[in-house]
Coordinates of C-alpha atoms in Angstrom, one line a residue:
M1 CA 9.4 20.7 13.3
R2 CA 10.1 17.9 15.8
L3 CA 8.2 14.7 16.5
T4 CA 6.6 14.4 19.9
P5 CA 7.3 11.3 22.0
D6 CA 3.8 9.9 21.1
Q7 CA 4.5 10.4 17.4
I8 CA 7.9 8.7 17.7
E9 CA 6.2 5.7 19.4
R10 CA 3.2 5.6 16.9
Y11 CA 5.5 5.7 13.8
S12 CA 8.4 3.9 15.3
R13 CA 8.3 1.0 12.9
Q14 CA 8.5 3.4 10.0
I15 CA 11.1 5.6 11.5
M16 CA 13.5 2.7 12.0
I17 CA 13.5 2.1 8.2
P18 CA 16.7 3.7 6.9
D19 CA 14.9 5.0 3.8
V20 CA 12.4 6.8 6.0
G21 CA 13.9 7.8 9.4
G22 CA 12.9 10.7 11.5
A23 CA 13.4 13.1 8.6
G24 CA 11.1 11.2 6.3
Q25 CA 8.4 11.0 9.0
I26 CA 8.6 14.8 9.4
R27 CA 8.2 15.1 5.6
L28 CA 5.1 13.0 5.9
R29 CA 3.7 15.2 8.7
Q30 CA 4.3 18.3 6.5
A31 CA 2.9 16.7 3.3
S32 CA -0.6 16.4 1.8
A33 CA -2.4 14.0 -0.5
L34 CA -5.7 14.0 -2.3
V35 CA -7.6 10.8 -2.8
V36 CA -10.1 10.9 -5.7
G37 CA -12.8 8.4 -4.8
A38 CA -13.6 6.9 -1.3
G39 CA -14.2 3.5 -2.9
G40 CA -12.4 0.2 -3.4
L41 CA -9.0 1.8 -4.2
G42 CA -9.4 5.0 -2.3
S43 CA -10.3 3.3 1.0
P44 CA -7.1 1.3 1.5
A45 CA -5.0 4.1 0.1
A46 CA -6.5 6.7 2.5
F47 CA -6.3 4.3 5.4
Y48 CA -2.6 3.6 4.9
L49 CA -1.8 7.3 4.3
A50 CA -3.5 8.2 7.5
A51 CA -1.8 5.4 9.4
A52 CA 1.6 6.5 8.0
G53 CA 1.1 10.0 9.5
I54 CA 0.5 12.2 6.5
G55 CA -0.3 15.7 7.7
R56 CA -3.3 16.5 5.5
L57 CA -5.5 14.2 3.6
G58 CA -8.2 15.2 1.1
I59 CA -11.1 12.9 0.0
V60 CA -13.2 13.7 -3.1
D61 CA -16.4 11.7 -3.5
G62 CA -20.0 12.7 -4.2
D63 CA -21.7 9.4 -3.5
T64 CA -23.4 7.7 -0.6
V65 CA -22.6 4.4 1.1
D66 CA -24.5 1.4 -0.4
L67 CA -24.6 -2.1 0.9
S68 CA -22.9 -3.4 -2.3
N69 CA -19.9 -1.2 -1.5
L70 CA -19.0 -2.9 1.7
Q71 CA -17.3 -5.9 0.2
R72 CA -14.4 -3.8 -0.8
Q73 CA -14.7 -0.2 0.4
I74 CA -13.2 -0.7 3.8
L75 CA -13.6 2.9 4.9
H76 CA -17.3 2.3 5.4
T77 CA -19.3 -0.1 7.6
T78 CA -22.8 -1.5 7.6
A79 CA -24.0 1.3 9.9
D80 CA -22.9 3.9 7.4
Q81 CA -25.4 2.9 4.7
G82 CA -27.1 6.0 3.3
Q83 CA -24.4 8.3 4.6
R84 CA -22.2 10.5 2.4
K85 CA -19.0 8.6 1.7
V86 CA -16.8 11.5 2.5
E87 CA -18.3 11.8 6.0
S88 CA -18.1 8.1 6.6
A89 CA -14.4 8.3 5.5
R90 CA -13.6 11.2 7.7
S91 CA -15.1 9.5 10.7
R92 CA -13.1 6.3 10.1
L93 CA -9.8 8.1 9.4
R94 CA -10.2 10.3 12.5
E95 CA -10.7 7.1 14.6
L96 CA -7.5 5.7 13.1
N97 CA -5.3 8.8 13.5
A98 CA -6.8 12.0 14.9
E99 CA -3.6 13.9 14.1
V100 CA -4.3 13.8 10.4
E101 CA -6.2 16.8 9.1
V102 CA -8.9 15.2 6.9
E103 CA -10.5 17.5 4.3
V104 CA -13.7 16.3 2.6
H105 CA -15.0 17.4 -0.8
D106 CA -18.6 16.1 -1.2
V107 CA -18.6 16.5 -5.0
R108 CA -17.7 14.5 -8.1
L109 CA -14.5 15.5 -9.9
T110 CA -15.4 17.5 -13.0
E111 CA -13.6 19.6 -15.6
D112 CA -14.8 22.7 -13.7
N113 CA -13.5 21.8 -10.3
A114 CA -10.6 19.4 -10.9
A115 CA -7.8 22.0 -11.0
G116 CA -9.0 23.8 -7.9
L117 CA -9.4 20.6 -5.9
M118 CA -6.0 19.1 -6.9
E119 CA -3.9 22.3 -6.6
P120 CA -3.4 22.4 -2.8
Y121 CA -2.1 18.9 -2.5
D122 CA 1.4 17.5 -3.0
F123 CA 0.3 14.1 -4.5
V124 CA -2.9 12.8 -6.0
I125 CA -4.3 9.2 -5.8
D126 CA -6.8 8.4 -8.5
G127 CA -9.1 5.9 -7.0
S128 CA -12.0 6.6 -9.4
D129 CA -14.1 3.9 -11.1
N130 CA -14.7 5.4 -14.5
F131 CA -12.5 6.3 -17.5
D132 CA -13.7 9.9 -17.9
T133 CA -12.4 10.7 -14.4
K134 CA -9.2 8.8 -14.9
F135 CA -8.4 10.8 -18.1
L136 CA -9.4 14.0 -16.4
V137 CA -7.1 13.4 -13.4
N138 CA -4.3 12.7 -15.8
D139 CA -4.8 15.7 -18.0
V140 CA -5.2 18.2 -15.2
A141 CA -2.3 16.7 -13.2
V142 CA 0.0 16.8 -16.2
A143 CA -0.9 20.4 -17.0
M144 CA -0.2 21.3 -13.3
S145 CA 2.9 19.2 -13.0
K146 CA 1.2 17.4 -10.2
P147 CA 2.5 13.8 -9.3
F148 CA -0.2 11.2 -9.1
S149 CA -0.9 7.5 -9.0
H150 CA -3.2 5.9 -11.5
A151 CA -4.9 2.5 -10.8
G152 CA -7.6 0.3 -12.2
I153 CA -9.2 -2.9 -11.1
V154 CA -11.7 -5.5 -12.4
R155 CA -12.5 -9.0 -11.4
L156 CA -9.2 -10.6 -10.4
Q157 CA -6.8 -8.1 -12.1
G158 CA -5.4 -4.7 -11.1
Q159 CA -2.9 -2.3 -12.6
T160 CA -1.2 0.9 -11.4
M161 CA 1.4 3.4 -12.5
T162 CA 2.9 6.6 -11.1
V163 CA 3.1 9.8 -13.1
V164 CA 5.5 12.6 -12.2
P165 CA 5.1 15.3 -14.9
P166 CA 6.9 16.5 -16.8
D167 CA 9.5 13.8 -16.4
S168 CA 7.6 10.6 -17.1
A169 CA 5.1 9.0 -19.3
C170 CA 1.5 9.8 -18.5
Y171 CA -1.8 7.8 -18.7
R172 CA -2.5 9.1 -22.2
C173 CA 0.9 7.8 -23.3
L174 CA -0.5 4.4 -22.6
F175 CA -4.1 4.8 -23.5
E176 CA -4.7 7.6 -25.9
E177 CA -8.5 8.0 -25.5
P178 CA -11.2 6.6 -23.2
P179 CA -12.8 3.4 -24.7
A180 CA -16.2 3.6 -26.3
P181 CA -19.1 3.0 -24.0
G182 CA -19.6 -0.7 -23.3
E183 CA -16.3 -1.6 -24.9
V184 CA -14.6 -2.3 -21.5
L185 CA -16.5 -3.7 -18.6
G186 CA -16.2 -2.0 -15.2
C187 CA -16.6 -3.4 -11.7
Q188 CA -20.3 -2.8 -11.8
Q189 CA -20.7 -5.1 -14.8
A190 CA -17.8 -7.5 -14.4
G191 CA -17.3 -7.7 -10.6
I192 CA -14.2 -7.3 -8.4
L193 CA -12.6 -9.3 -5.7
G194 CA -12.3 -6.9 -2.7
A195 CA -8.8 -8.0 -1.7
V196 CA -7.6 -7.0 -5.2
A197 CA -8.7 -3.5 -4.5
G198 CA -6.9 -3.6 -1.2
T199 CA -3.7 -4.8 -2.9
I200 CA -3.6 -2.1 -5.6
G201 CA -4.8 0.7 -3.3
S202 CA -2.1 -0.2 -0.8
I203 CA 0.5 0.1 -3.6
Q204 CA -0.9 3.5 -4.5
A205 CA -0.4 4.6 -0.9
T206 CA 3.1 3.2 -0.9
E207 CA 4.0 5.2 -4.0
A208 CA 2.7 8.4 -2.4
V209 CA 4.8 7.8 0.7
K210 CA 7.9 7.0 -1.4
Y211 CA 7.4 10.2 -3.3
I212 CA 7.0 12.3 -0.1
V213 CA 10.0 10.8 1.8
G214 CA 12.3 11.2 -1.2
L215 CA 12.4 7.9 -2.9
E216 CA 11.5 9.3 -6.3
E217 CA 14.0 7.2 -8.2
H218 CA 12.2 4.1 -7.1
L219 CA 8.7 5.1 -8.2
L220 CA 6.5 3.2 -10.7
V221 CA 7.2 5.8 -13.4
N222 CA 7.5 4.8 -17.1
S223 CA 6.1 1.4 -16.2
L224 CA 2.7 -0.2 -15.6
L225 CA 2.5 -2.7 -12.8
T226 CA -0.1 -5.4 -13.5
Y227 CA -1.4 -7.9 -10.9
D228 CA -3.3 -11.1 -11.6
A229 CA -4.7 -12.5 -8.3
K230 CA -5.8 -15.7 -10.0
T231 CA -2.3 -16.7 -11.1
M232 CA -0.5 -14.5 -8.7
E233 CA 1.6 -13.0 -11.5
I234 CA 3.0 -9.5 -11.1
R235 CA 4.6 -7.8 -14.1
K236 CA 6.1 -4.4 -14.8
V237 CA 5.4 -3.3 -18.4
P238 CA 7.6 -0.5 -19.7
V239 CA 5.8 2.6 -20.8
S240 CA 7.6 5.2 -22.9
P241 CA 6.6 8.9 -23.1
N242 CA 4.8 9.5 -26.3
P243 CA 6.0 12.7 -28.1
R244 CA 2.6 13.0 -29.7
C245 CA 0.6 12.5 -26.5
K246 CA -2.3 14.9 -26.3
A247 CA -1.6 15.5 -22.6
C248 CA 2.2 15.6 -22.2
G249 CA 3.5 15.7 -25.8
A250 CA 5.1 18.6 -27.4
S251 CA 1.9 19.7 -29.1
A252 CA -0.4 19.1 -26.1
G253 CA -3.2 21.6 -25.8
P254 CA -4.7 23.2 -22.6
P255 CA -6.0 20.9 -19.9
A256 CA -9.6 19.8 -19.9
S257 CA -10.5 22.3 -17.2
Q258 CA -9.3 25.2 -19.4
R259 CA -11.0 24.2 -22.7
S260 CA -13.9 26.1 -24.0
H261 CA -17.3 24.5 -23.8
A262 CA -18.9 26.8 -26.3

């Protein structure tokens, strides 16, 4: 595969980076990523992956655009209210970069469809806004040895980590189980500064690009990056693999998508 003159011009600022180069840009053109959630995190992540020239980009979201989304979900505009988020996202991403193949999945990620949706992609970005989906992404990705980026945001704080199974700690190594209902406030109850979502979602896109171009040794594996926009403090907290982890430990059972519901 060779880059066309237009592609070389479009991606010139990336290609001149020694860690990317022409070979890295070609890897991006041949790679794919799935973004779970076209919201506050998924919007900037998808935008920057499309801008970077990823070949195929999947978007999973079963919701419609609401006025309250627009403060942070930059894939959507005022005119998109009432539209399906995946369609609004596809339209915006095509306007940005028509070369990117955008695949939309107008569904919520569930135990029944998670493995099938995630399997065709090289990297997964979890931009979901609830703990059940975050644990589901983790468990299925670990079972499939699928690299992914986790992130969470609330108010003026954000966090993110990258998981490359089976060689790194996973989300359950850090948080064993979802919190009880009402124990931890989400964005709908506590609020979120839109720019915080932009910061963390952009980091998720960066991690995906780094993985694809071959900078795996520099990923946010075995560490949780925390960001406090109020104090502008950024920390990396070490996370060790838990040998008793229900997802990636030695005694881990089958993934959620394969468990019996009898």
